[in-house]
mmCIF file with all atom_site columns, C-alpha atoms in Angstrom:
data_model
loop_
_atom_site.group_PDB
_atom_site.id
_atom_site.type_symbol
_atom_site.label_atom_id
_atom_site.label_alt_id
_atom_site.label_comp_id
_atom_site.label_asym_id
_atom_site.label_entity_id
_atom_site.label_seq_id
_atom_site.pdbx_PDB_ins_code
_atom_site.Cartn_x
_atom_site.Cartn_y
_atom_site.Cartn_z
_atom_site.occupancy
_atom_site.B_iso_or_equiv
_atom_site.pdbx_formal_charge
_atom_site.auth_seq_id
_atom_site.auth_comp_id
_atom_site.auth_asym_id
_atom_site.auth_atom_id
_atom_site.pdbx_PDB_model_num
ATOM 1   C CA . MET A 1 1   ? 105.888 101.671 104.791 1.00 54.00 ? 23  MET A CA 1
ATOM 2   C CA . LEU A 1 2   ? 109.604 101.442 104.338 1.00 48.00 ? 24  LEU A CA 1
ATOM 3   C CA . PRO A 1 3   ? 111.749 101.000 107.381 1.00 52.00 ? 25  PRO A CA 1
ATOM 4   C CA . LYS A 1 4   ? 112.845 104.445 108.506 1.00 57.00 ? 26  LYS A CA 1
ATOM 5   C CA . GLY A 1 5   ? 116.493 103.926 107.578 1.00 68.00 ? 27  GLY A CA 1
ATOM 6   C CA . ILE A 1 6   ? 116.139 102.733 103.963 1.00 76.00 ? 28  ILE A CA 1
ATOM 7   C CA . GLY A 1 7   ? 113.454 105.303 103.137 1.00 75.00 ? 29  GLY A CA 1
ATOM 8   C CA . GLU A 1 8   ? 115.676 108.137 104.303 1.00 79.00 ? 30  GLU A CA 1
ATOM 9   C CA . ILE A 1 9   ? 118.673 106.719 102.421 1.00 83.00 ? 31  ILE A CA 1
ATOM 10  C CA . ARG A 1 10  ? 116.675 106.394 99.186  1.00 84.00 ? 32  ARG A CA 1
ATOM 11  C CA . TYR A 1 11  ? 115.301 109.926 99.553  1.00 85.00 ? 33  TYR A CA 1
ATOM 12  C CA . ARG A 1 12  ? 118.745 111.396 100.274 1.00 87.00 ? 34  ARG A CA 1
ATOM 13  C CA . ASP A 1 13  ? 120.455 109.543 97.396  1.00 87.00 ? 35  ASP A CA 1
ATOM 14  C CA . THR A 1 14  ? 117.686 110.484 94.952  1.00 87.00 ? 36  THR A CA 1
ATOM 15  C CA . CYS A 1 15  ? 117.878 114.177 95.920  1.00 89.00 ? 37  CYS A CA 1
ATOM 16  C CA . GLU A 1 16  ? 121.677 114.178 95.610  1.00 90.00 ? 38  GLU A CA 1
ATOM 17  C CA . GLU A 1 17  ? 121.543 112.488 92.215  1.00 87.00 ? 39  GLU A CA 1
ATOM 18  C CA . ALA A 1 18  ? 118.906 114.940 90.933  1.00 86.00 ? 40  ALA A CA 1
ATOM 19  C CA . ILE A 1 19  ? 120.943 117.931 92.152  1.00 88.00 ? 41  ILE A CA 1
ATOM 20  C CA . ARG A 1 20  ? 124.104 116.601 90.445  1.00 87.00 ? 42  ARG A CA 1
ATOM 21  C CA . PHE A 1 21  ? 122.171 115.904 87.234  1.00 84.00 ? 43  PHE A CA 1
ATOM 22  C CA . PHE A 1 22  ? 120.651 119.377 86.995  1.00 82.00 ? 44  PHE A CA 1
ATOM 23  C CA . LYS A 1 23  ? 123.851 121.201 88.011  1.00 84.00 ? 45  LYS A CA 1
ATOM 24  C CA . ARG A 1 24  ? 125.686 119.545 85.093  1.00 82.00 ? 46  ARG A CA 1
ATOM 25  C CA . ARG A 1 25  ? 122.972 120.751 82.705  1.00 79.00 ? 47  ARG A CA 1
ATOM 26  C CA . LYS A 1 26  ? 122.416 124.180 84.223  1.00 78.00 ? 48  LYS A CA 1
ATOM 27  C CA . GLU A 1 27  ? 123.100 126.100 80.979  1.00 72.00 ? 49  GLU A CA 1
ATOM 28  C CA . VAL A 1 28  ? 120.714 123.953 78.935  1.00 70.00 ? 50  VAL A CA 1
ATOM 29  C CA . ILE A 1 29  ? 117.825 124.015 81.400  1.00 72.00 ? 51  ILE A CA 1
ATOM 30  C CA . GLU A 1 30  ? 117.879 127.708 82.461  1.00 75.00 ? 52  GLU A CA 1
ATOM 31  C CA . ASN A 1 31  ? 114.984 127.310 84.959  1.00 72.00 ? 53  ASN A CA 1
ATOM 32  C CA . HIS A 1 32  ? 112.571 125.839 82.400  1.00 76.00 ? 54  HIS A CA 1
ATOM 33  C CA . ILE A 1 33  ? 110.655 122.802 83.627  1.00 77.00 ? 55  ILE A CA 1
ATOM 34  C CA . ASP A 1 34  ? 109.955 121.527 80.096  1.00 78.00 ? 56  ASP A CA 1
ATOM 35  C CA . LYS A 1 35  ? 113.659 121.556 79.250  1.00 79.00 ? 57  LYS A CA 1
ATOM 36  C CA . ALA A 1 36  ? 114.506 119.814 82.526  1.00 79.00 ? 58  ALA A CA 1
ATOM 37  C CA . CYS A 1 37  ? 111.974 117.056 81.814  1.00 79.00 ? 59  CYS A CA 1
ATOM 38  C CA . TYR A 1 38  ? 113.274 116.677 78.272  1.00 81.00 ? 60  TYR A CA 1
ATOM 39  C CA . GLU A 1 39  ? 116.867 116.374 79.545  1.00 80.00 ? 61  GLU A CA 1
ATOM 40  C CA . LEU A 1 40  ? 115.800 113.678 81.996  1.00 82.00 ? 62  LEU A CA 1
ATOM 41  C CA . LEU A 1 41  ? 114.120 111.706 79.219  1.00 82.00 ? 63  LEU A CA 1
ATOM 42  C CA . LEU A 1 42  ? 117.319 111.827 77.135  1.00 83.00 ? 64  LEU A CA 1
ATOM 43  C CA . VAL A 1 43  ? 119.200 109.790 79.752  1.00 81.00 ? 65  VAL A CA 1
ATOM 44  C CA . GLU A 1 44  ? 119.955 106.237 78.575  1.00 80.00 ? 66  GLU A CA 1
ATOM 45  C CA . THR A 1 45  ? 118.055 103.741 80.734  1.00 76.00 ? 67  THR A CA 1
ATOM 46  C CA . GLU A 1 46  ? 118.665 100.513 78.816  1.00 76.00 ? 68  GLU A CA 1
ATOM 47  C CA . ILE A 1 47  ? 121.737 99.662  80.908  1.00 72.00 ? 69  ILE A CA 1
ATOM 48  C CA . SER A 1 48  ? 120.845 98.672  84.459  1.00 70.00 ? 70  SER A CA 1
ATOM 49  C CA . LEU A 1 49  ? 121.819 101.016 87.280  1.00 64.00 ? 71  LEU A CA 1
ATOM 50  C CA . GLU A 1 50  ? 123.621 98.186  89.093  1.00 66.00 ? 72  GLU A CA 1
ATOM 51  C CA . GLU A 1 51  ? 125.994 97.805  86.119  1.00 67.00 ? 73  GLU A CA 1
ATOM 52  C CA . VAL A 1 52  ? 126.820 101.518 86.202  1.00 65.00 ? 74  VAL A CA 1
ATOM 53  C CA . LYS A 1 53  ? 126.980 102.326 89.922  1.00 67.00 ? 75  LYS A CA 1
ATOM 54  C CA . GLY A 1 54  ? 126.987 98.958  91.635  1.00 65.00 ? 76  GLY A CA 1
ATOM 55  C CA . ASP A 1 55  ? 124.830 98.225  94.661  1.00 66.00 ? 77  ASP A CA 1
ATOM 56  C CA . LYS A 1 56  ? 125.906 101.301 96.648  1.00 68.00 ? 78  LYS A CA 1
ATOM 57  C CA . CYS A 1 57  ? 123.497 103.869 95.201  1.00 69.00 ? 79  CYS A CA 1
ATOM 58  C CA . LYS A 1 58  ? 119.921 103.719 96.494  1.00 74.00 ? 80  LYS A CA 1
ATOM 59  C CA . SER A 1 59  ? 118.550 106.498 94.273  1.00 79.00 ? 81  SER A CA 1
ATOM 60  C CA . VAL A 1 60  ? 115.285 105.845 92.451  1.00 84.00 ? 82  VAL A CA 1
ATOM 61  C CA . LEU A 1 61  ? 115.690 108.689 89.921  1.00 84.00 ? 83  LEU A CA 1
ATOM 62  C CA . PHE A 1 62  ? 116.954 106.237 87.282  1.00 84.00 ? 84  PHE A CA 1
ATOM 63  C CA . TYR A 1 63  ? 113.996 103.895 87.797  1.00 84.00 ? 85  TYR A CA 1
ATOM 64  C CA . GLY A 1 64  ? 111.559 106.813 87.721  1.00 85.00 ? 86  GLY A CA 1
ATOM 65  C CA . ASN A 1 65  ? 113.092 107.896 84.420  1.00 86.00 ? 87  ASN A CA 1
ATOM 66  C CA . ARG A 1 66  ? 112.699 104.385 83.003  1.00 86.00 ? 88  ARG A CA 1
ATOM 67  C CA . LEU A 1 67  ? 109.064 104.261 84.159  1.00 84.00 ? 89  LEU A CA 1
ATOM 68  C CA . ALA A 1 68  ? 108.366 107.685 82.591  1.00 84.00 ? 90  ALA A CA 1
ATOM 69  C CA . LYS A 1 69  ? 109.711 106.470 79.243  1.00 84.00 ? 91  LYS A CA 1
ATOM 70  C CA . GLN A 1 70  ? 107.554 103.351 79.399  1.00 83.00 ? 92  GLN A CA 1
ATOM 71  C CA . LEU A 1 71  ? 104.510 105.470 80.210  1.00 81.00 ? 93  LEU A CA 1
ATOM 72  C CA . GLN A 1 72  ? 105.248 107.827 77.305  1.00 79.00 ? 94  GLN A CA 1
ATOM 73  C CA . ALA A 1 73  ? 105.384 104.813 74.970  1.00 80.00 ? 95  ALA A CA 1
ATOM 74  C CA . LEU A 1 74  ? 101.947 103.478 76.015  1.00 77.00 ? 96  LEU A CA 1
ATOM 75  C CA . LYS A 1 75  ? 99.333  103.409 73.285  1.00 74.00 ? 97  LYS A CA 1
ATOM 76  C CA . PRO A 1 76  ? 95.869  101.875 73.670  1.00 71.00 ? 98  PRO A CA 1
ATOM 77  C CA . GLU A 1 77  ? 94.623  99.328  71.157  1.00 73.00 ? 99  GLU A CA 1
ATOM 78  C CA . GLY A 1 78  ? 93.179  100.848 68.016  1.00 70.00 ? 100 GLY A CA 1
ATOM 79  C CA . GLN A 1 79  ? 94.439  104.371 68.767  1.00 70.00 ? 101 GLN A CA 1
ATOM 80  C CA . SER A 1 80  ? 97.529  106.122 67.521  1.00 69.00 ? 102 SER A CA 1
ATOM 81  C CA . ASN A 1 81  ? 98.229  108.005 70.735  1.00 70.00 ? 103 ASN A CA 1
ATOM 82  C CA . TRP A 1 82  ? 97.136  108.398 74.318  1.00 74.00 ? 104 TRP A CA 1
ATOM 83  C CA . GLY A 1 83  ? 96.329  111.853 75.632  1.00 78.00 ? 105 GLY A CA 1
ATOM 84  C CA . CYS A 1 84  ? 97.751  113.352 78.787  1.00 78.00 ? 106 CYS A CA 1
ATOM 85  C CA . ASP A 1 85  ? 94.408  113.085 80.609  1.00 82.00 ? 107 ASP A CA 1
ATOM 86  C CA . GLU A 1 86  ? 94.137  109.360 79.891  1.00 81.00 ? 108 GLU A CA 1
ATOM 87  C CA . LYS A 1 87  ? 97.673  108.744 81.160  1.00 82.00 ? 109 LYS A CA 1
ATOM 88  C CA . TRP A 1 88  ? 97.020  110.685 84.377  1.00 84.00 ? 110 TRP A CA 1
ATOM 89  C CA . GLU A 1 89  ? 93.768  108.794 84.931  1.00 85.00 ? 111 GLU A CA 1
ATOM 90  C CA . MET A 1 90  ? 95.606  105.482 84.519  1.00 84.00 ? 112 MET A CA 1
ATOM 91  C CA . ILE A 1 91  ? 98.357  106.628 86.934  1.00 86.00 ? 113 ILE A CA 1
ATOM 92  C CA . ASN A 1 92  ? 95.650  107.717 89.376  1.00 89.00 ? 114 ASN A CA 1
ATOM 93  C CA . LYS A 1 93  ? 93.926  104.322 89.338  1.00 88.00 ? 115 LYS A CA 1
ATOM 94  C CA . VAL A 1 94  ? 97.157  102.330 89.614  1.00 88.00 ? 116 VAL A CA 1
ATOM 95  C CA . TRP A 1 95  ? 98.395  104.533 92.452  1.00 88.00 ? 117 TRP A CA 1
ATOM 96  C CA . VAL A 1 96  ? 95.183  104.111 94.457  1.00 87.00 ? 118 VAL A CA 1
ATOM 97  C CA . GLU A 1 97  ? 95.266  100.337 93.938  1.00 87.00 ? 119 GLU A CA 1
ATOM 98  C CA . LEU A 1 98  ? 98.907  100.186 95.088  1.00 86.00 ? 120 LEU A CA 1
ATOM 99  C CA . LEU A 1 99  ? 98.045  102.320 98.092  1.00 85.00 ? 121 LEU A CA 1
ATOM 100 C CA . ALA A 1 100 ? 95.170  100.030 99.067  1.00 82.00 ? 122 ALA A CA 1
ATOM 101 C CA . TYR A 1 101 ? 97.395  96.972  98.601  1.00 83.00 ? 123 TYR A CA 1
ATOM 102 C CA . ALA A 1 102 ? 100.143 98.457  100.776 1.00 82.00 ? 124 ALA A CA 1
ATOM 103 C CA . VAL A 1 103 ? 97.655  99.359  103.506 1.00 80.00 ? 125 VAL A CA 1
ATOM 104 C CA . VAL A 1 104 ? 96.423  95.815  104.029 1.00 75.00 ? 126 VAL A CA 1
ATOM 105 C CA . HIS A 1 105 ? 99.955  94.410  104.020 1.00 76.00 ? 127 HIS A CA 1
ATOM 106 C CA . CYS A 1 106 ? 101.198 96.533  106.934 1.00 75.00 ? 128 CYS A CA 1
ATOM 107 C CA . GLY A 1 107 ? 100.470 95.488  110.484 1.00 73.00 ? 129 GLY A CA 1
ATOM 108 C CA . TRP A 1 108 ? 98.939  97.687  113.158 1.00 72.00 ? 130 TRP A CA 1
ATOM 109 C CA . LYS A 1 109 ? 102.287 97.815  114.948 1.00 73.00 ? 131 LYS A CA 1
ATOM 110 C CA . GLU A 1 110 ? 103.844 99.783  112.081 1.00 72.00 ? 132 GLU A CA 1
ATOM 111 C CA . HIS A 1 111 ? 100.815 102.078 111.839 1.00 72.00 ? 133 HIS A CA 1
ATOM 112 C CA . ALA A 1 112 ? 100.840 102.693 115.600 1.00 73.00 ? 134 ALA A CA 1
ATOM 113 C CA . GLN A 1 113 ? 104.519 103.653 115.460 1.00 75.00 ? 135 GLN A CA 1
ATOM 114 C CA . GLN A 1 114 ? 103.754 106.144 112.677 1.00 74.00 ? 136 GLN A CA 1
ATOM 115 C CA . LEU A 1 115 ? 100.808 107.643 114.581 1.00 75.00 ? 137 LEU A CA 1
ATOM 116 C CA . LYS A 1 116 ? 103.202 108.625 117.364 1.00 74.00 ? 138 LYS A CA 1
ATOM 117 C CA . ARG A 1 117 ? 104.825 110.945 114.817 1.00 76.00 ? 139 ARG A CA 1
ATOM 118 C CA . GLY A 1 118 ? 101.584 112.167 113.246 1.00 76.00 ? 140 GLY A CA 1
ATOM 119 C CA . GLY A 1 119 ? 101.074 109.253 110.879 1.00 74.00 ? 141 GLY A CA 1
ATOM 120 C CA . GLU A 1 120 ? 101.917 108.631 107.259 1.00 78.00 ? 142 GLU A CA 1
ATOM 121 C CA . LEU A 1 121 ? 99.411  108.773 104.428 1.00 82.00 ? 143 LEU A CA 1
ATOM 122 C CA . LEU A 1 122 ? 99.305  104.969 104.535 1.00 80.00 ? 144 LEU A CA 1
ATOM 123 C CA . THR A 1 123 ? 98.255  105.038 108.188 1.00 81.00 ? 145 THR A CA 1
ATOM 124 C CA . HIS A 1 124 ? 95.415  107.472 107.533 1.00 80.00 ? 146 HIS A CA 1
ATOM 125 C CA . VAL A 1 125 ? 94.199  105.435 104.556 1.00 82.00 ? 147 VAL A CA 1
ATOM 126 C CA . CYS A 1 126 ? 94.329  102.323 106.765 1.00 80.00 ? 148 CYS A CA 1
ATOM 127 C CA . LEU A 1 127 ? 92.088  104.040 109.319 1.00 79.00 ? 149 LEU A CA 1
ATOM 128 C CA . LEU A 1 128 ? 89.691  105.107 106.565 1.00 81.00 ? 150 LEU A CA 1
ATOM 129 C CA . MET A 1 129 ? 89.484  101.559 105.219 1.00 79.00 ? 151 MET A CA 1
ATOM 130 C CA . ALA A 1 130 ? 88.928  100.140 108.704 1.00 77.00 ? 152 ALA A CA 1
ATOM 131 C CA . HIS A 1 131 ? 86.214  102.729 109.349 1.00 76.00 ? 153 HIS A CA 1
ATOM 132 C CA . LEU A 1 132 ? 84.445  101.836 106.109 1.00 77.00 ? 154 LEU A CA 1
ATOM 133 C CA . GLY A 1 133 ? 84.733  98.124  106.921 1.00 74.00 ? 155 GLY A CA 1
ATOM 134 C CA . LEU A 1 134 ? 86.844  97.512  103.834 1.00 72.00 ? 156 LEU A CA 1
ATOM 135 C CA . SER A 1 135 ? 89.680  95.760  105.618 1.00 66.00 ? 157 SER A CA 1
ATOM 136 C CA . ASP A 1 136 ? 89.293  92.329  107.198 1.00 60.00 ? 158 ASP A CA 1
ATOM 137 C CA . GLN A 1 137 ? 92.735  92.682  108.742 1.00 50.00 ? 159 GLN A CA 1
ATOM 138 C CA . TYR A 1 138 ? 91.570  95.060  111.447 1.00 47.00 ? 160 TYR A CA 1
ATOM 139 C CA . GLN A 1 139 ? 88.156  93.763  112.442 1.00 49.00 ? 161 GLN A CA 1
ATOM 140 C CA . ILE A 1 140 ? 87.621  94.181  116.183 1.00 49.00 ? 162 ILE A CA 1
ATOM 141 C CA . GLN A 1 141 ? 85.429  91.837  118.166 1.00 47.00 ? 163 GLN A CA 1
ATOM 142 C CA . LYS A 1 142 ? 82.377  93.607  119.652 1.00 46.00 ? 164 LYS A CA 1
ATOM 143 C CA . GLN A 1 143 ? 83.293  92.392  123.131 1.00 45.00 ? 165 GLN A CA 1
ATOM 144 C CA . PHE A 1 144 ? 86.460  94.532  123.007 1.00 47.00 ? 166 PHE A CA 1
ATOM 145 C CA . ILE A 1 145 ? 84.724  97.771  122.011 1.00 48.00 ? 167 ILE A CA 1
ATOM 146 C CA . HIS A 1 146 ? 83.980  100.072 124.911 1.00 49.00 ? 168 HIS A CA 1
ATOM 147 C CA . GLN A 1 147 ? 80.653  101.473 123.702 1.00 48.00 ? 169 GLN A CA 1
ATOM 148 C CA . PRO A 1 148 ? 80.572  104.790 125.659 1.00 50.00 ? 170 PRO A CA 1
ATOM 149 C CA . ASN A 1 149 ? 83.694  105.998 123.816 1.00 49.00 ? 171 ASN A CA 1
ATOM 150 C CA . ARG A 1 150 ? 82.544  104.883 120.385 1.00 51.00 ? 172 ARG A CA 1
ATOM 151 C CA . PRO A 1 151 ? 80.560  108.070 119.479 1.00 56.00 ? 173 PRO A CA 1
ATOM 152 C CA . PHE A 1 152 ? 83.540  110.195 120.490 1.00 51.00 ? 174 PHE A CA 1
ATOM 153 C CA . PHE A 1 153 ? 85.932  108.299 118.198 1.00 49.00 ? 175 PHE A CA 1
ATOM 154 C CA . GLU A 1 154 ? 83.433  108.203 115.335 1.00 53.00 ? 176 GLU A CA 1
ATOM 155 C CA . ALA A 1 155 ? 82.917  111.968 115.600 1.00 53.00 ? 177 ALA A CA 1
ATOM 156 C CA . LEU A 1 156 ? 86.675  112.506 115.727 1.00 47.00 ? 178 LEU A CA 1
ATOM 157 C CA . PHE A 1 157 ? 87.182  110.317 112.666 1.00 50.00 ? 179 PHE A CA 1
ATOM 158 C CA . LEU A 1 158 ? 84.385  111.984 110.693 1.00 54.00 ? 180 LEU A CA 1
ATOM 159 C CA . LYS A 1 159 ? 85.708  115.423 111.589 1.00 48.00 ? 181 LYS A CA 1
ATOM 160 C CA . ALA A 1 160 ? 89.170  114.478 110.379 1.00 50.00 ? 182 ALA A CA 1
ATOM 161 C CA . TYR A 1 161 ? 88.134  112.701 107.196 1.00 51.00 ? 183 TYR A CA 1
ATOM 162 C CA . LYS A 1 162 ? 84.652  113.905 106.241 1.00 51.00 ? 184 LYS A CA 1
ATOM 163 C CA . LYS A 1 163 ? 82.856  110.630 105.657 1.00 47.00 ? 185 LYS A CA 1
ATOM 164 C CA . PRO A 1 164 ? 83.160  109.569 102.009 1.00 48.00 ? 186 PRO A CA 1
ATOM 165 C CA . ARG A 1 165 ? 79.976  109.452 99.975  1.00 49.00 ? 187 ARG A CA 1
ATOM 166 C CA . SER A 1 166 ? 80.727  106.151 98.277  1.00 52.00 ? 188 SER A CA 1
ATOM 167 C CA . ASP A 1 167 ? 80.884  102.533 99.366  1.00 55.00 ? 189 ASP A CA 1
ATOM 168 C CA . CYS A 1 168 ? 83.484  101.930 96.670  1.00 60.00 ? 190 CYS A CA 1
ATOM 169 C CA . LEU A 1 169 ? 86.999  101.744 98.162  1.00 56.00 ? 191 LEU A CA 1
ATOM 170 C CA . LEU A 1 170 ? 88.764  103.229 95.160  1.00 59.00 ? 192 LEU A CA 1
ATOM 171 C CA . CYS A 1 171 ? 86.338  106.144 94.897  1.00 62.00 ? 193 CYS A CA 1
ATOM 172 C CA . SER A 1 172 ? 86.473  106.818 98.643  1.00 59.00 ? 194 SER A CA 1
ATOM 173 C CA . LEU A 1 173 ? 90.265  106.930 98.542  1.00 57.00 ? 195 LEU A CA 1
ATOM 174 C CA . ARG A 1 174 ? 90.277  109.135 95.463  1.00 58.00 ? 196 ARG A CA 1
ATOM 175 C CA . CYS A 1 175 ? 87.885  111.582 97.160  1.00 60.00 ? 197 CYS A CA 1
ATOM 176 C CA . LEU A 1 176 ? 89.966  111.546 100.341 1.00 54.00 ? 198 LEU A CA 1
ATOM 177 C CA . LEU A 1 177 ? 93.100  112.308 98.351  1.00 55.00 ? 199 LEU A CA 1
ATOM 178 C CA . CYS A 1 178 ? 91.303  114.976 96.269  1.00 54.00 ? 200 CYS A CA 1
ATOM 179 C CA . ILE A 1 179 ? 92.192  113.290 92.985  1.00 49.00 ? 201 ILE A CA 1
ATOM 180 C CA . SER A 1 180 ? 88.673  112.616 91.819  1.00 48.00 ? 202 SER A CA 1
ATOM 181 C CA . ASP A 1 181 ? 86.317  114.708 89.754  1.00 50.00 ? 203 ASP A CA 1
ATOM 182 C CA . ARG A 1 182 ? 83.564  113.663 92.216  1.00 50.00 ? 204 ARG A CA 1
ATOM 183 C CA . SER A 1 183 ? 82.366  110.883 89.941  1.00 52.00 ? 205 SER A CA 1
ATOM 184 C CA . CYS A 1 184 ? 82.536  107.265 91.004  1.00 53.00 ? 206 CYS A CA 1
ATOM 185 C CA . CYS A 1 185 ? 83.795  104.388 88.898  1.00 57.00 ? 207 CYS A CA 1
ATOM 186 C CA . CYS A 1 186 ? 80.536  102.706 89.942  1.00 57.00 ? 208 CYS A CA 1
ATOM 187 C CA . ASN A 1 187 ? 78.652  105.504 88.109  1.00 55.00 ? 209 ASN A CA 1
ATOM 188 C CA . LYS A 1 188 ? 77.514  107.182 91.327  1.00 55.00 ? 210 LYS A CA 1
ATOM 189 C CA . ASP A 1 189 ? 77.563  110.939 91.793  1.00 53.00 ? 211 ASP A CA 1
ATOM 190 C CA . LEU A 1 190 ? 79.693  111.838 94.835  1.00 48.00 ? 212 LEU A CA 1
ATOM 191 C CA . SER A 1 191 ? 78.746  115.525 94.957  1.00 48.00 ? 213 SER A CA 1
#
C-alpha cells in the first residue's frame, strides 16, 4: 500500500504522460491498439528518466516501458523464443508472489484504514491469507476470540470469498483473482 498522496501523484503523472504521448502520435496510431503498443516500444529507455526530467516527474510509464522491453527479450534456455502464454504465466506467478509479499509487510493499521473506504485488493488478500492461516503476522490468541460471533464472521467471509479449494497460497490467490485455469501448481484439481 502506497501512502495515499504518492499513489495519487504517481497515477496522475502517469495518466498525463500517457495522454501527452498518444496525442503527439495521434496520426500514426489512429485508434489501433497494436500501433499504440508498437509506438510505446520504440521509445528510448536506455537513458534514465531522472536524467531527462529530473526528480519532479513521478510517472511510471517510462519504467513500465523498460520492463516491457525486458520481458519481450526473455528467452528460456535451449529455446529460440518464448510464447505469449508462457510470458503471461510467468507474469501471473511473479505478480501473485509480489502480492503475497506486500500483504505480509503491511500492518493491520493500514489495512483497517483501507477497510473504512471499502478496502484495497491487498486488504482483501490479507484477510484471505489470515483466514487460511497462511500469515503468522495476524495470528490471534484464542483468549481474545469471542466464540459466539465466530460462525457469523466465518459465514460472512466465506460468502464474500467462496472458500478456496487449495491449501496452496499461490493457487488460492490465483483462484480468488480469477487468473487460474483451475489447476494447482501442486498438481491438485481445483474444480
